[in-house]
Every structure is written in structure tokens, then in C-alpha cells.
PDB file of C-alpha atoms and ligand atoms in Angstrom:
ATOM      1  CA  MET A   1      63.612 -57.345 -61.431  1.00 45.00           C
ATOM      2  CA  ALA A   2      64.853 -54.428 -63.603  1.00 52.00           C
ATOM      3  CA  GLU A   3      65.885 -55.406 -67.128  1.00 64.00           C
ATOM      4  CA  LEU A   4      69.622 -55.505 -67.719  1.00 76.00           C
ATOM      5  CA  ASN A   5      70.537 -52.770 -70.205  1.00 94.00           C
ATOM      6  CA  GLU A   6      74.281 -52.453 -69.666  1.00 96.00           C
ATOM      7  CA  ILE A   7      76.971 -55.075 -69.313  1.00 97.00           C
ATOM      8  CA  LYS A   8      80.725 -55.160 -68.696  1.00 98.00           C
ATOM      9  CA  ILE A   9      82.723 -58.059 -70.042  1.00 98.00           C
ATOM     10  CA  PHE A  10      86.274 -59.455 -70.069  1.00 98.00           C
ATOM     11  CA  ALA A  11      87.409 -60.651 -73.515  1.00 98.00           C
ATOM     12  CA  PRO A  12      90.583 -62.709 -73.066  1.00 98.00           C
ATOM     13  CA  ALA A  13      93.690 -62.893 -75.227  1.00 98.00           C
ATOM     14  CA  THR A  14      94.298 -66.163 -77.061  1.00 98.00           C
ATOM     15  CA  VAL A  15      97.089 -68.138 -78.700  1.00 98.00           C
ATOM     16  CA  ALA A  16      96.197 -69.416 -82.171  1.00 97.00           C
ATOM     17  CA  ASN A  17      97.855 -72.208 -84.177  1.00 98.00           C
ATOM     18  CA  VAL A  18      99.609 -73.762 -81.109  1.00 98.00           C
ATOM     19  CA  SER A  19     102.569 -74.633 -83.383  1.00 98.00           C
ATOM     20  CA  CYS A  20     101.263 -77.465 -85.586  1.00 98.00           C
ATOM     21  CA  GLY A  21      97.585 -76.438 -85.880  1.00 98.00           C
ATOM     22  CA  PHE A  22      97.663 -73.513 -88.321  1.00 97.00           C
ATOM     23  CA  ASP A  23      94.187 -71.935 -88.502  1.00 95.00           C
ATOM     24  CA  VAL A  24      92.559 -74.740 -86.482  1.00 97.00           C
ATOM     25  CA  LEU A  25      93.985 -74.924 -82.925  1.00 98.00           C
ATOM     26  CA  GLY A  26      93.962 -72.292 -80.201  1.00 98.00           C
ATOM     27  CA  PHE A  27      93.870 -71.785 -76.437  1.00 98.00           C
ATOM     28  CA  CYS A  28      92.627 -69.084 -74.113  1.00 98.00           C
ATOM     29  CA  LEU A  29      94.709 -66.961 -71.718  1.00 98.00           C
ATOM     30  CA  ASP A  30      93.589 -65.774 -68.316  1.00 97.00           C
ATOM     31  CA  THR A  31      95.751 -62.861 -67.221  1.00 91.00           C
ATOM     32  CA  VAL A  32      95.521 -60.617 -70.259  1.00 95.00           C
ATOM     33  CA  GLY A  33      92.446 -59.382 -72.087  1.00 97.00           C
ATOM     34  CA  ASP A  34      90.264 -56.413 -73.006  1.00 98.00           C
ATOM     35  CA  GLU A  35      87.282 -55.030 -71.161  1.00 98.00           C
ATOM     36  CA  MET A  36      84.182 -53.726 -72.896  1.00 98.00           C
ATOM     37  CA  ILE A  37      81.020 -52.004 -71.730  1.00 98.00           C
ATOM     38  CA  VAL A  38      78.007 -52.472 -73.980  1.00 98.00           C
ATOM     39  CA  ARG A  39      74.691 -50.727 -73.364  1.00 97.00           C
ATOM     40  CA  MET A  40      71.329 -50.761 -75.078  1.00 96.00           C
ATOM     41  CA  SER A  41      70.163 -47.518 -76.650  1.00 95.00           C
ATOM     42  CA  PRO A  42      66.783 -46.485 -78.112  1.00 94.00           C
ATOM     43  CA  GLU A  43      68.411 -45.568 -81.446  1.00 93.00           C
ATOM     44  CA  LYS A  44      68.907 -48.636 -83.669  1.00 94.00           C
ATOM     45  CA  GLY A  45      72.367 -49.614 -84.940  1.00 95.00           C
ATOM     46  CA  VAL A  46      75.807 -49.842 -83.331  1.00 96.00           C
ATOM     47  CA  ARG A  47      77.916 -46.925 -82.112  1.00 97.00           C
ATOM     48  CA  ILE A  48      81.436 -47.195 -80.722  1.00 97.00           C
ATOM     49  CA  THR A  49      81.452 -44.388 -78.198  1.00 96.00           C
ATOM     50  CA  LYS A  50      84.899 -44.831 -76.638  1.00 96.00           C
ATOM     51  CA  ILE A  51      88.167 -46.659 -77.230  1.00 97.00           C
ATOM     52  CA  ALA A  52      90.850 -46.441 -74.552  1.00 94.00           C
ATOM     53  CA  GLY A  53      94.334 -47.945 -74.747  1.00 93.00           C
ATOM     54  CA  SER A  54      94.658 -48.027 -78.515  1.00 92.00           C
ATOM     55  CA  ASP A  55      94.330 -45.813 -81.547  1.00 91.00           C
ATOM     56  CA  LEU A  56      91.605 -47.786 -83.344  1.00 93.00           C
ATOM     57  CA  PRO A  57      88.801 -46.330 -85.515  1.00 93.00           C
ATOM     58  CA  LEU A  58      85.527 -45.351 -83.869  1.00 94.00           C
ATOM     59  CA  GLU A  59      83.608 -45.744 -87.145  1.00 95.00           C
ATOM     60  CA  THR A  60      81.458 -48.848 -86.798  1.00 94.00           C
ATOM     61  CA  HIS A  61      82.240 -50.245 -90.263  1.00 93.00           C
ATOM     62  CA  LYS A  62      86.008 -49.825 -89.759  1.00 94.00           C
ATOM     63  CA  ASN A  63      86.147 -51.412 -86.292  1.00 95.00           C
ATOM     64  CA  VAL A  64      86.108 -55.218 -85.881  1.00 95.00           C
ATOM     65  CA  ALA A  65      83.790 -54.972 -82.837  1.00 97.00           C
ATOM     66  CA  GLY A  66      81.415 -52.805 -84.864  1.00 97.00           C
ATOM     67  CA  VAL A  67      81.457 -55.082 -87.917  1.00 96.00           C
ATOM     68  CA  SER A  68      80.730 -58.248 -85.930  1.00 96.00           C
ATOM     69  CA  ALA A  69      77.990 -56.494 -83.927  1.00 97.00           C
ATOM     70  CA  MET A  70      76.342 -55.190 -87.124  1.00 96.00           C
ATOM     71  CA  ALA A  71      76.401 -58.685 -88.655  1.00 95.00           C
ATOM     72  CA  LEU A  72      74.663 -60.029 -85.554  1.00 96.00           C
ATOM     73  CA  LEU A  73      72.022 -57.269 -85.549  1.00 96.00           C
ATOM     74  CA  GLU A  74      71.237 -57.839 -89.219  1.00 95.00           C
ATOM     75  CA  THR A  75      70.010 -61.298 -88.242  1.00 94.00           C
ATOM     76  CA  LEU A  76      68.414 -60.592 -84.871  1.00 94.00           C
ATOM     77  CA  ASN A  77      67.004 -57.158 -85.788  1.00 94.00           C
ATOM     78  CA  PRO A  78      66.184 -56.139 -82.188  1.00 95.00           C
ATOM     79  CA  ASN A  79      64.052 -53.096 -81.495  1.00 93.00           C
ATOM     80  CA  CYS A  80      66.988 -51.129 -80.046  1.00 95.00           C
ATOM     81  CA  GLY A  81      70.628 -50.265 -80.736  1.00 96.00           C
ATOM     82  CA  PHE A  82      73.891 -50.666 -78.831  1.00 97.00           C
ATOM     83  CA  GLU A  83      76.720 -48.405 -77.649  1.00 97.00           C
ATOM     84  CA  ILE A  84      80.127 -49.957 -77.150  1.00 97.00           C
ATOM     85  CA  GLU A  85      83.076 -48.790 -75.042  1.00 97.00           C
ATOM     86  CA  ILE A  86      86.326 -50.691 -75.622  1.00 98.00           C
ATOM     87  CA  TYR A  87      89.189 -50.753 -73.103  1.00 98.00           C
ATOM     88  CA  LYS A  88      92.073 -52.360 -75.014  1.00 97.00           C
ATOM     89  CA  ASN A  89      94.778 -54.141 -73.078  1.00 95.00           C
ATOM     90  CA  ILE A  90      95.728 -56.430 -75.962  1.00 95.00           C
ATOM     91  CA  LYS A  91      97.788 -54.478 -78.461  1.00 92.00           C
ATOM     92  CA  PRO A  92      96.655 -54.760 -82.102  1.00 90.00           C
ATOM     93  CA  GLY A  93      99.200 -56.723 -84.128  1.00 88.00           C
ATOM     94  CA  SER A  94     100.599 -58.477 -81.039  1.00 92.00           C
ATOM     95  CA  GLY A  95      99.687 -62.035 -82.105  1.00 94.00           C
ATOM     96  CA  ILE A  96      97.551 -62.809 -79.062  1.00 96.00           C
ATOM     97  CA  GLY A  97      94.135 -62.294 -80.576  1.00 94.00           C
ATOM     98  CA  SER A  98      93.527 -58.562 -80.223  1.00 94.00           C
ATOM     99  CA  SER A  99      90.997 -58.318 -83.064  1.00 93.00           C
ATOM    100  CA  ALA A 100      89.365 -61.611 -82.045  1.00 95.00           C
ATOM    101  CA  ALA A 101      88.782 -60.306 -78.490  1.00 97.00           C
ATOM    102  CA  SER A 102      87.088 -57.146 -79.811  1.00 96.00           C
ATOM    103  CA  ALA A 103      85.052 -59.029 -82.424  1.00 96.00           C
ATOM    104  CA  ALA A 104      83.954 -61.668 -79.904  1.00 98.00           C
ATOM    105  CA  GLY A 105      83.370 -59.131 -77.114  1.00 98.00           C
ATOM    106  CA  SER A 106      80.693 -57.110 -78.896  1.00 98.00           C
ATOM    107  CA  VAL A 107      78.651 -60.117 -80.047  1.00 98.00           C
ATOM    108  CA  PHE A 108      78.951 -61.893 -76.686  1.00 98.00           C
ATOM    109  CA  ALA A 109      77.792 -58.795 -74.783  1.00 98.00           C
ATOM    110  CA  ILE A 110      74.872 -58.062 -77.133  1.00 98.00           C
ATOM    111  CA  ASN A 111      73.771 -61.701 -76.925  1.00 97.00           C
ATOM    112  CA  GLU A 112      73.792 -61.481 -73.104  1.00 97.00           C
ATOM    113  CA  LEU A 113      71.757 -58.252 -73.164  1.00 97.00           C
ATOM    114  CA  LEU A 114      69.194 -59.845 -75.493  1.00 96.00           C
ATOM    115  CA  GLY A 115      68.743 -62.882 -73.218  1.00 95.00           C
ATOM    116  CA  ARG A 116      71.136 -65.269 -75.018  1.00 96.00           C
ATOM    117  CA  PRO A 117      69.255 -66.122 -78.211  1.00 97.00           C
ATOM    118  CA  LEU A 118      72.437 -67.534 -79.818  1.00 97.00           C
ATOM    119  CA  ASN A 119      74.801 -70.352 -78.833  1.00 97.00           C
ATOM    120  CA  LYS A 120      78.617 -70.128 -78.733  1.00 97.00           C
ATOM    121  CA  THR A 121      79.122 -71.529 -82.225  1.00 98.00           C
ATOM    122  CA  GLN A 122      76.707 -68.968 -83.668  1.00 97.00           C
ATOM    123  CA  LEU A 123      78.508 -66.178 -81.787  1.00 97.00           C
ATOM    124  CA  THR A 124      81.809 -67.438 -83.217  1.00 97.00           C
ATOM    125  CA  ALA A 125      80.368 -67.178 -86.740  1.00 96.00           C
ATOM    126  CA  TYR A 126      79.369 -63.525 -86.245  1.00 96.00           C
ATOM    127  CA  ALA A 127      82.675 -62.643 -84.578  1.00 96.00           C
ATOM    128  CA  MET A 128      84.469 -64.093 -87.625  1.00 95.00           C
ATOM    129  CA  LYS A 129      82.894 -61.337 -89.741  1.00 92.00           C
ATOM    130  CA  GLY A 130      84.749 -58.761 -87.631  1.00 90.00           C
ATOM    131  CA  GLU A 131      87.989 -60.766 -87.562  1.00 86.00           C
ATOM    132  CA  ALA A 132      87.882 -60.902 -91.371  1.00 84.00           C
ATOM    133  CA  LEU A 133      88.183 -57.110 -91.465  1.00 84.00           C
ATOM    134  CA  ALA A 134      91.534 -57.305 -89.641  1.00 78.00           C
ATOM    135  CA  SER A 135      93.096 -60.343 -91.297  1.00 72.00           C
ATOM    136  CA  GLN A 136      91.408 -60.266 -94.729  1.00 69.00           C
ATOM    137  CA  CYS A 137      90.140 -63.810 -94.315  1.00 73.00           C
ATOM    138  CA  GLU A 138      87.642 -65.607 -92.092  1.00 75.00           C
ATOM    139  CA  HIS A 139      89.308 -67.915 -89.597  1.00 84.00           C
ATOM    140  CA  ALA A 140      88.194 -68.852 -86.097  1.00 94.00           C
ATOM    141  CA  ASP A 141      91.291 -70.135 -84.309  1.00 96.00           C
ATOM    142  CA  ASN A 142      91.499 -67.060 -82.023  1.00 96.00           C
ATOM    143  CA  ILE A 143      87.763 -66.416 -81.716  1.00 97.00           C
ATOM    144  CA  ALA A 144      86.816 -69.985 -80.755  1.00 98.00           C
ATOM    145  CA  PRO A 145      89.078 -70.191 -77.662  1.00 98.00           C
ATOM    146  CA  CYS A 146      88.085 -66.634 -76.685  1.00 98.00           C
ATOM    147  CA  ILE A 147      84.386 -67.594 -76.702  1.00 98.00           C
ATOM    148  CA  PHE A 148      84.584 -71.240 -75.533  1.00 98.00           C
ATOM    149  CA  GLY A 149      87.680 -71.054 -73.265  1.00 98.00           C
ATOM    150  CA  GLY A 150      90.321 -73.796 -72.939  1.00 98.00           C
ATOM    151  CA  PHE A 151      91.743 -75.445 -76.055  1.00 98.00           C
ATOM    152  CA  THR A 152      89.588 -75.519 -79.190  1.00 98.00           C
ATOM    153  CA  LEU A 153      89.848 -77.118 -82.596  1.00 98.00           C
ATOM    154  CA  VAL A 154      88.060 -75.611 -85.577  1.00 97.00           C
ATOM    155  CA  LYS A 155      86.834 -78.768 -87.315  1.00 97.00           C
ATOM    156  CA  GLY A 156      85.515 -76.688 -90.222  1.00 95.00           C
ATOM    157  CA  VAL A 157      84.257 -73.231 -91.123  1.00 92.00           C
ATOM    158  CA  LYS A 158      81.650 -74.171 -93.747  1.00 90.00           C
ATOM    159  CA  PRO A 159      79.670 -75.266 -91.833  1.00 94.00           C
ATOM    160  CA  LEU A 160      81.315 -73.912 -88.699  1.00 95.00           C
ATOM    161  CA  GLU A 161      82.116 -76.657 -86.208  1.00 97.00           C
ATOM    162  CA  ILE A 162      84.144 -76.090 -83.046  1.00 98.00           C
ATOM    163  CA  LEU A 163      85.437 -78.921 -80.862  1.00 98.00           C
ATOM    164  CA  GLU A 164      86.277 -78.211 -77.216  1.00 98.00           C
ATOM    165  CA  LEU A 165      89.433 -80.066 -76.124  1.00 98.00           C
ATOM    166  CA  PRO A 166      90.418 -80.842 -72.522  1.00 98.00           C
ATOM    167  CA  THR A 167      93.097 -78.831 -70.694  1.00 97.00           C
ATOM    168  CA  PRO A 168      95.684 -80.781 -68.652  1.00 97.00           C
ATOM    169  CA  SER A 169      95.530 -79.297 -65.163  1.00 95.00           C
ATOM    170  CA  HIS A 170      99.192 -78.275 -64.705  1.00 96.00           C
ATOM    171  CA  LEU A 171      99.523 -76.420 -67.984  1.00 98.00           C
ATOM    172  CA  PHE A 172     100.720 -72.800 -67.922  1.00 98.00           C
ATOM    173  CA  ALA A 173     101.631 -70.466 -70.767  1.00 98.00           C
ATOM    174  CA  THR A 174     104.439 -67.919 -70.824  1.00 98.00           C
ATOM    175  CA  ILE A 175     104.135 -65.310 -73.554  1.00 98.00           C
ATOM    176  CA  ILE A 176     106.640 -62.700 -74.658  1.00 98.00           C
ATOM    177  CA  HIS A 177     105.342 -59.813 -76.729  1.00 97.00           C
ATOM    178  CA  PRO A 178     108.126 -57.922 -78.509  1.00 97.00           C
ATOM    179  CA  GLN A 179     106.799 -54.408 -79.171  1.00 94.00           C
ATOM    180  CA  ILE A 180     106.901 -54.602 -82.937  1.00 93.00           C
ATOM    181  CA  GLU A 181     103.772 -54.902 -85.046  1.00 86.00           C
ATOM    182  CA  ILE A 182     103.200 -57.712 -87.530  1.00 89.00           C
ATOM    183  CA  LYS A 183     100.016 -57.483 -89.572  1.00 86.00           C
ATOM    184  CA  THR A 184      98.264 -60.836 -89.883  1.00 86.00           C
ATOM    185  CA  SER A 185      97.515 -60.167 -93.562  1.00 84.00           C
ATOM    186  CA  GLU A 186     101.241 -59.641 -94.239  1.00 89.00           C
ATOM    187  CA  ALA A 187     102.266 -62.691 -92.190  1.00 92.00           C
ATOM    188  CA  ARG A 188      99.820 -64.741 -94.274  1.00 92.00           C
ATOM    189  CA  ALA A 189     101.017 -63.305 -97.567  1.00 93.00           C
ATOM    190  CA  ILE A 190     104.549 -64.732 -97.096  1.00 96.00           C
ATOM    191  CA  LEU A 191     103.320 -68.317 -96.706  1.00 96.00           C
ATOM    192  CA  PRO A 192     103.586 -70.827 -99.568  1.00 96.00           C
ATOM    193  CA  LYS A 193     100.383 -71.757-101.384  1.00 95.00           C
ATOM    194  CA  GLU A 194     101.442 -75.400-101.682  1.00 97.00           C
ATOM    195  CA  ILE A 195     103.486 -77.664 -99.400  1.00 97.00           C
ATOM    196  CA  PRO A 196     105.267 -81.005 -99.915  1.00 97.00           C
ATOM    197  CA  LEU A 197     103.218 -84.057 -98.972  1.00 98.00           C
ATOM    198  CA  SER A 198     105.964 -85.275 -96.608  1.00 98.00           C
ATOM    199  CA  ASN A 199     105.659 -82.029 -94.594  1.00 98.00           C
ATOM    200  CA  ALA A 200     101.875 -82.307 -94.513  1.00 98.00           C
ATOM    201  CA  ILE A 201     102.144 -85.875 -93.174  1.00 98.00           C
ATOM    202  CA  GLU A 202     104.475 -84.828 -90.354  1.00 98.00           C
ATOM    203  CA  GLN A 203     102.328 -81.826 -89.469  1.00 98.00           C
ATOM    204  CA  TRP A 204      98.986 -83.655 -89.314  1.00 98.00           C
ATOM    205  CA  ALA A 205     100.589 -86.447 -87.281  1.00 98.00           C
ATOM    206  CA  ASN A 206     101.614 -83.767 -84.779  1.00 98.00           C
ATOM    207  CA  VAL A 207      98.110 -82.242 -84.697  1.00 98.00           C
ATOM    208  CA  GLY A 208      96.606 -85.665 -84.013  1.00 98.00           C
ATOM    209  CA  SER A 209      99.114 -86.494 -81.298  1.00 98.00           C
ATOM    210  CA  LEU A 210      98.725 -83.057 -79.692  1.00 98.00           C
ATOM    211  CA  VAL A 211      94.962 -83.622 -79.441  1.00 98.00           C
ATOM    212  CA  HIS A 212      95.600 -87.081 -77.943  1.00 98.00           C
ATOM    213  CA  ALA A 213      98.101 -85.586 -75.467  1.00 98.00           C
ATOM    214  CA  LEU A 214      95.488 -83.055 -74.290  1.00 98.00           C
ATOM    215  CA  HIS A 215      92.935 -85.842 -73.794  1.00 98.00           C
ATOM    216  CA  THR A 216      95.337 -88.014 -71.814  1.00 98.00           C
ATOM    217  CA  SER A 217      97.279 -85.245 -69.978  1.00 98.00           C
ATOM    218  CA  ASN A 218     100.428 -86.748 -71.492  1.00 98.00           C
ATOM    219  CA  TYR A 219     102.962 -83.932 -71.099  1.00 98.00           C
ATOM    220  CA  ASN A 220     105.778 -85.812 -72.880  1.00 98.00           C
ATOM    221  CA  LEU A 221     103.611 -86.423 -75.938  1.00 98.00           C
ATOM    222  CA  LEU A 222     102.422 -82.810 -75.809  1.00 98.00           C
ATOM    223  CA  SER A 223     106.027 -81.683 -75.864  1.00 98.00           C
ATOM    224  CA  ALA A 224     106.890 -83.973 -78.797  1.00 98.00           C
ATOM    225  CA  SER A 225     103.862 -82.697 -80.760  1.00 98.00           C
ATOM    226  CA  LEU A 226     104.454 -78.939 -80.380  1.00 98.00           C
ATOM    227  CA  LYS A 227     106.278 -78.586 -83.698  1.00 98.00           C
ATOM    228  CA  ASP A 228     105.532 -76.519 -86.762  1.00 98.00           C
ATOM    229  CA  ILE A 229     107.512 -77.419 -89.859  1.00 98.00           C
ATOM    230  CA  ILE A 230     105.216 -75.583 -92.272  1.00 98.00           C
ATOM    231  CA  VAL A 231     104.555 -72.002 -91.123  1.00 98.00           C
ATOM    232  CA  GLU A 232     107.233 -71.212 -88.537  1.00 98.00           C
ATOM    233  CA  PRO A 233     110.202 -71.456 -90.952  1.00 98.00           C
ATOM    234  CA  TYR A 234     108.709 -68.542 -92.959  1.00 97.00           C
ATOM    235  CA  ARG A 235     107.348 -66.388 -90.169  1.00 98.00           C
ATOM    236  CA  LYS A 236     110.226 -66.655 -87.713  1.00 97.00           C
ATOM    237  CA  GLN A 237     112.256 -64.327 -89.907  1.00 96.00           C
ATOM    238  CA  LEU A 238     109.831 -61.538 -88.927  1.00 96.00           C
ATOM    239  CA  ILE A 239     110.630 -61.982 -85.217  1.00 96.00           C
ATOM    240  CA  PRO A 240     114.053 -60.856 -83.947  1.00 95.00           C
ATOM    241  CA  GLU A 241     115.915 -63.453 -81.791  1.00 95.00           C
ATOM    242  CA  PHE A 242     113.280 -66.146 -82.421  1.00 97.00           C
ATOM    243  CA  ASP A 243     115.725 -69.064 -82.754  1.00 97.00           C
ATOM    244  CA  THR A 244     117.797 -68.047 -79.712  1.00 97.00           C
ATOM    245  CA  LEU A 245     114.700 -67.505 -77.596  1.00 97.00           C
ATOM    246  CA  LYS A 246     113.257 -70.841 -78.662  1.00 98.00           C
ATOM    247  CA  SER A 247     116.376 -72.884 -77.957  1.00 98.00           C
ATOM    248  CA  LYS A 248     117.029 -71.205 -74.572  1.00 97.00           C
ATOM    249  CA  THR A 249     113.442 -71.619 -73.358  1.00 98.00           C
ATOM    250  CA  LEU A 250     113.377 -75.268 -74.410  1.00 98.00           C
ATOM    251  CA  GLU A 251     116.664 -75.731 -72.516  1.00 98.00           C
ATOM    252  CA  ALA A 252     114.996 -74.094 -69.501  1.00 98.00           C
ATOM    253  CA  GLY A 253     112.343 -76.830 -69.589  1.00 98.00           C
ATOM    254  CA  ALA A 254     109.412 -75.506 -71.649  1.00 98.00           C
ATOM    255  CA  LEU A 255     107.309 -78.285 -73.190  1.00 98.00           C
ATOM    256  CA  GLY A 256     107.192 -76.421 -76.483  1.00 98.00           C
ATOM    257  CA  VAL A 257     107.743 -72.960 -77.923  1.00 98.00           C
ATOM    258  CA  GLY A 258     106.244 -71.368 -81.006  1.00 98.00           C
ATOM    259  CA  ILE A 259     104.897 -68.252 -82.668  1.00 98.00           C
ATOM    260  CA  SER A 260     101.618 -67.107 -81.134  1.00 98.00           C
ATOM    261  CA  GLY A 261      99.151 -66.612 -83.986  1.00 96.00           C
ATOM    262  CA  SER A 262     100.862 -64.611 -86.690  1.00 95.00           C
ATOM    263  CA  GLY A 263     103.384 -63.124 -84.230  1.00 96.00           C
ATOM    264  CA  PRO A 264     105.361 -61.287 -83.047  1.00 97.00           C
ATOM    265  CA  SER A 265     104.390 -62.811 -79.667  1.00 98.00           C
ATOM    266  CA  ILE A 266     106.048 -66.116 -78.839  1.00 98.00           C
ATOM    267  CA  PHE A 267     104.384 -68.616 -76.499  1.00 98.00           C
ATOM    268  CA  ALA A 268     105.808 -71.406 -74.382  1.00 98.00           C
ATOM    269  CA  LEU A 269     103.699 -74.110 -72.757  1.00 98.00           C
ATOM    270  CA  CYS A 270     105.000 -75.305 -69.393  1.00 98.00           C
ATOM    271  CA  ASN A 271     104.227 -78.051 -66.901  1.00 98.00           C
ATOM    272  CA  GLY A 272     103.485 -75.993 -63.758  1.00 97.00           C
ATOM    273  CA  GLU A 273     103.735 -72.365 -62.690  1.00 97.00           C
ATOM    274  CA  THR A 274     107.276 -72.644 -61.294  1.00 98.00           C
ATOM    275  CA  LEU A 275     108.559 -73.680 -64.695  1.00 98.00           C
ATOM    276  CA  ALA A 276     106.488 -70.963 -66.396  1.00 98.00           C
ATOM    277  CA  ASP A 277     108.243 -68.406 -64.124  1.00 98.00           C
ATOM    278  CA  LYS A 278     111.652 -69.847 -65.000  1.00 98.00           C
ATOM    279  CA  VAL A 279     110.832 -69.700 -68.714  1.00 98.00           C
ATOM    280  CA  ALA A 280     109.758 -66.054 -68.266  1.00 98.00           C
ATOM    281  CA  GLU A 281     113.167 -65.273 -66.707  1.00 98.00           C
ATOM    282  CA  THR A 282     114.892 -66.957 -69.641  1.00 98.00           C
ATOM    283  CA  MET A 283     112.820 -64.980 -72.142  1.00 98.00           C
ATOM    284  CA  TYR A 284     113.667 -61.806 -70.222  1.00 97.00           C
ATOM    285  CA  SER A 285     117.397 -62.476 -70.285  1.00 96.00           C
ATOM    286  CA  VAL A 286     117.407 -63.212 -74.037  1.00 95.00           C
ATOM    287  CA  TYR A 287     115.260 -60.238 -75.024  1.00 95.00           C
ATOM    288  CA  GLN A 288     116.760 -57.572 -72.775  1.00 95.00           C
ATOM    289  CA  LYS A 289     119.887 -57.737 -74.966  1.00 91.00           C
ATOM    290  CA  SER A 290     117.885 -57.166 -78.157  1.00 90.00           C
ATOM    291  CA  GLY A 291     117.182 -53.448 -77.692  1.00 91.00           C
ATOM    292  CA  ILE A 292     113.478 -54.108 -78.408  1.00 94.00           C
ATOM    293  CA  ASP A 293     110.847 -53.295 -75.756  1.00 96.00           C
ATOM    294  CA  PHE A 294     108.769 -56.261 -74.676  1.00 97.00           C
ATOM    295  CA  ASN A 295     106.149 -57.523 -72.194  1.00 95.00           C
ATOM    296  CA  ILE A 296     105.990 -60.972 -70.661  1.00 97.00           C
ATOM    297  CA  HIS A 297     102.772 -62.591 -69.436  1.00 96.00           C
ATOM    298  CA  ILE A 298     102.427 -65.783 -67.401  1.00 97.00           C
ATOM    299  CA  SER A 299      98.986 -67.332 -67.457  1.00 97.00           C
ATOM    300  CA  PRO A 300      97.112 -70.503 -66.611  1.00 97.00           C
ATOM    301  CA  ILE A 301      94.882 -71.734 -69.417  1.00 98.00           C
ATOM    302  CA  ASN A 302      91.529 -69.952 -69.092  1.00 98.00           C
ATOM    303  CA  LYS A 303      88.875 -72.672 -69.185  1.00 97.00           C
ATOM    304  CA  GLN A 304      85.894 -70.299 -69.048  1.00 97.00           C
ATOM    305  CA  GLY A 305      86.723 -67.891 -71.860  1.00 98.00           C
ATOM    306  CA  ILE A 306      84.897 -64.584 -72.339  1.00 98.00           C
ATOM    307  CA  LYS A 307      82.783 -63.585 -69.321  1.00 98.00           C
ATOM    308  CA  VAL A 308      80.613 -60.955 -67.697  1.00 97.00           C
ATOM    309  CA  ILE A 309      82.441 -59.047 -64.945  1.00 95.00           C
TER     310      ILE A 309
HETATM  311  N1  HSE B 401      95.805 -68.642 -87.801  1.00 73.71           N
HETATM  312  C1  HSE B 401      96.030 -67.245 -87.979  1.00 73.71           C
HETATM  313  C2  HSE B 401      97.371 -67.041 -88.640  1.00 73.71           C
HETATM  314  C3  HSE B 401      96.001 -66.586 -86.632  1.00 73.71           C
HETATM  315  O1  HSE B 401      98.333 -67.613 -88.136  1.00 73.71           O
HETATM  316  O2  HSE B 401      97.463 -66.329 -89.644  1.00 73.71           O
HETATM  317  C4  HSE B 401      96.237 -65.107 -86.675  1.00 73.71           C
HETATM  318  O3  HSE B 401      95.058 -64.408 -86.828  1.00 73.71           O
END
């Protein structure tokens, strides 16, 4: 059989934080993501040969996919190089894991081409090097669900430990992406360095009960746990119509609504596709009055994560 020297992959969008789980929880989307083609080349190193759909740098050291791939090659030191083509469907600064998809995509594809020497946790660690370029800090709550699929919890980063959580079967996500850009680094800079103990207690109780709700497919508990009293109060000011959109979509029957990652996208989790459609209509009717362009995505939770296509 001829050796595989080129691969095409789908790197899905993701929702990080999931309201209460800042920097630790995330889930994977199915209907939106980037595509990448990665091929082996005789010349060592990493070259980004094409980027379609976005105005991102081609220079390897300035591109998250290039940085994560270089970090991986430093360790593996294969006797070849790699060329990367990136077809971006996830807009940078959208809050649904654009940089994570690129950073994860290059390391996943190279690992496949080299016969899978690394496991998913190791790939997550290398992808974090690329993500750090975009957000100025290493966190894995977008990368982990992109690579593992489903819901993930980042138990720790030093050492890196990812827990895969179960996905209740009727869960759908509706996402609205207002076409404004929020830089993750800026959305992190406005957060307080310290928080009151009473807030921390409420938040970690919600993280624990959200994890329990996922394990038991308890949609009522899931709904009661999707609250963020620590980060959302600061970041929502960056997102026009956030409060109106949240209250209307909850009225329409969403289990919970929150900021996706560092925004501006807003996610709703819904019990069933019919409700996810209804929530999308509600989001549409609120946002069409805002004068801001937007996209809406409806997606089941993607249990597989990043894949070869
Ligand atoms: N947990 C990160 C944040 C996700 O909210 O800043 C965005 O990269």
C-alpha cells in the first residue's frame, strides 16, 4: 500500500467555558469548522502555503497552526517537513474556537501522517502552544473538545489532564455570532484578579452539578447549573443586546444561555432539535433589530471531534 503523504481534515468549532466552567469546560460543535490539507515535503520545517477565508499571516511563527506544528516537530524531529493549507470557516475573534481549530488541526494532521506517535492529550499540549500565540496564555478549554469531541473538562494544565464527559443524547446547541471582533486577550484583561469567596462557592457548586447533570442526562439540573456569576457580568458589556437575547431565549425554552468562550458569540443549549430551531428564531428576531450582521448555527454536540475527511 502506498504511504499516505497528504491528508485533509475537519477541525470543528467549540464552545469554551460553558457558563460556569471558565478555562476548564468546553464542548464540540458539528456543523461549523475549518478544513485543512497537510502534506509531507522533503524540505524540513513547516510552511503555510495557503489560507482561504481569512486574512491571517502565512509566516509560520505568526500563525497558530504553524506555531503548534513547529512545537510538535521540535520533539518528533521527523526526516521531512510539512506544508499546510488552511480553509477557515470559523472567523478569528468569533468566540467559537477559531485559533484552537487551527492549532489543533496542524498537530492532528501531522500526527496522522506520521502514523500516530502521540495520544490526544499530547496533541492537546502541542496545540496549546499555538493557542497561546492568539490569547497570550496557555489554556485548553477550546482545544480539548476540538481534539477529543463531546464535553471535556481540563482537570489541570501542569501536568495536562483532560477528562472526557458524557453527552446527553438530546442536547443541541444554537449559536449566534454577531459580526464584531472581541480579542480573547482583551476579554481576559477586563476580568478581576480576585473574586469573593461566596461567588467562588456558588460557581464551583454549579461546575460540579453541571458535570453530574451530564453524567445522569438530567436536563433540569443542567439548566439550573448553566450560570456564570464570575465572568459574564464583566464580559457581557462587550456584546450588544446580550441581556435581551439571554432573557428571550430562556423564555423560548433554552436550558441555558451564555457567552461562548470570550465572545462575541452566544450559545444556548437546548433539549432537542425542535427547541434549538425555536431558539434560533428567537435569536434572529432579537438581533435583526440591532443593526449588527450576524450568523446563527444550530448543531448537535460533536462526539468525535477533529477527523480525517
Ligand atoms: N476560556 C477562555 C476565555 C476561552 O474565556 O478567555 C477563550 O479562548
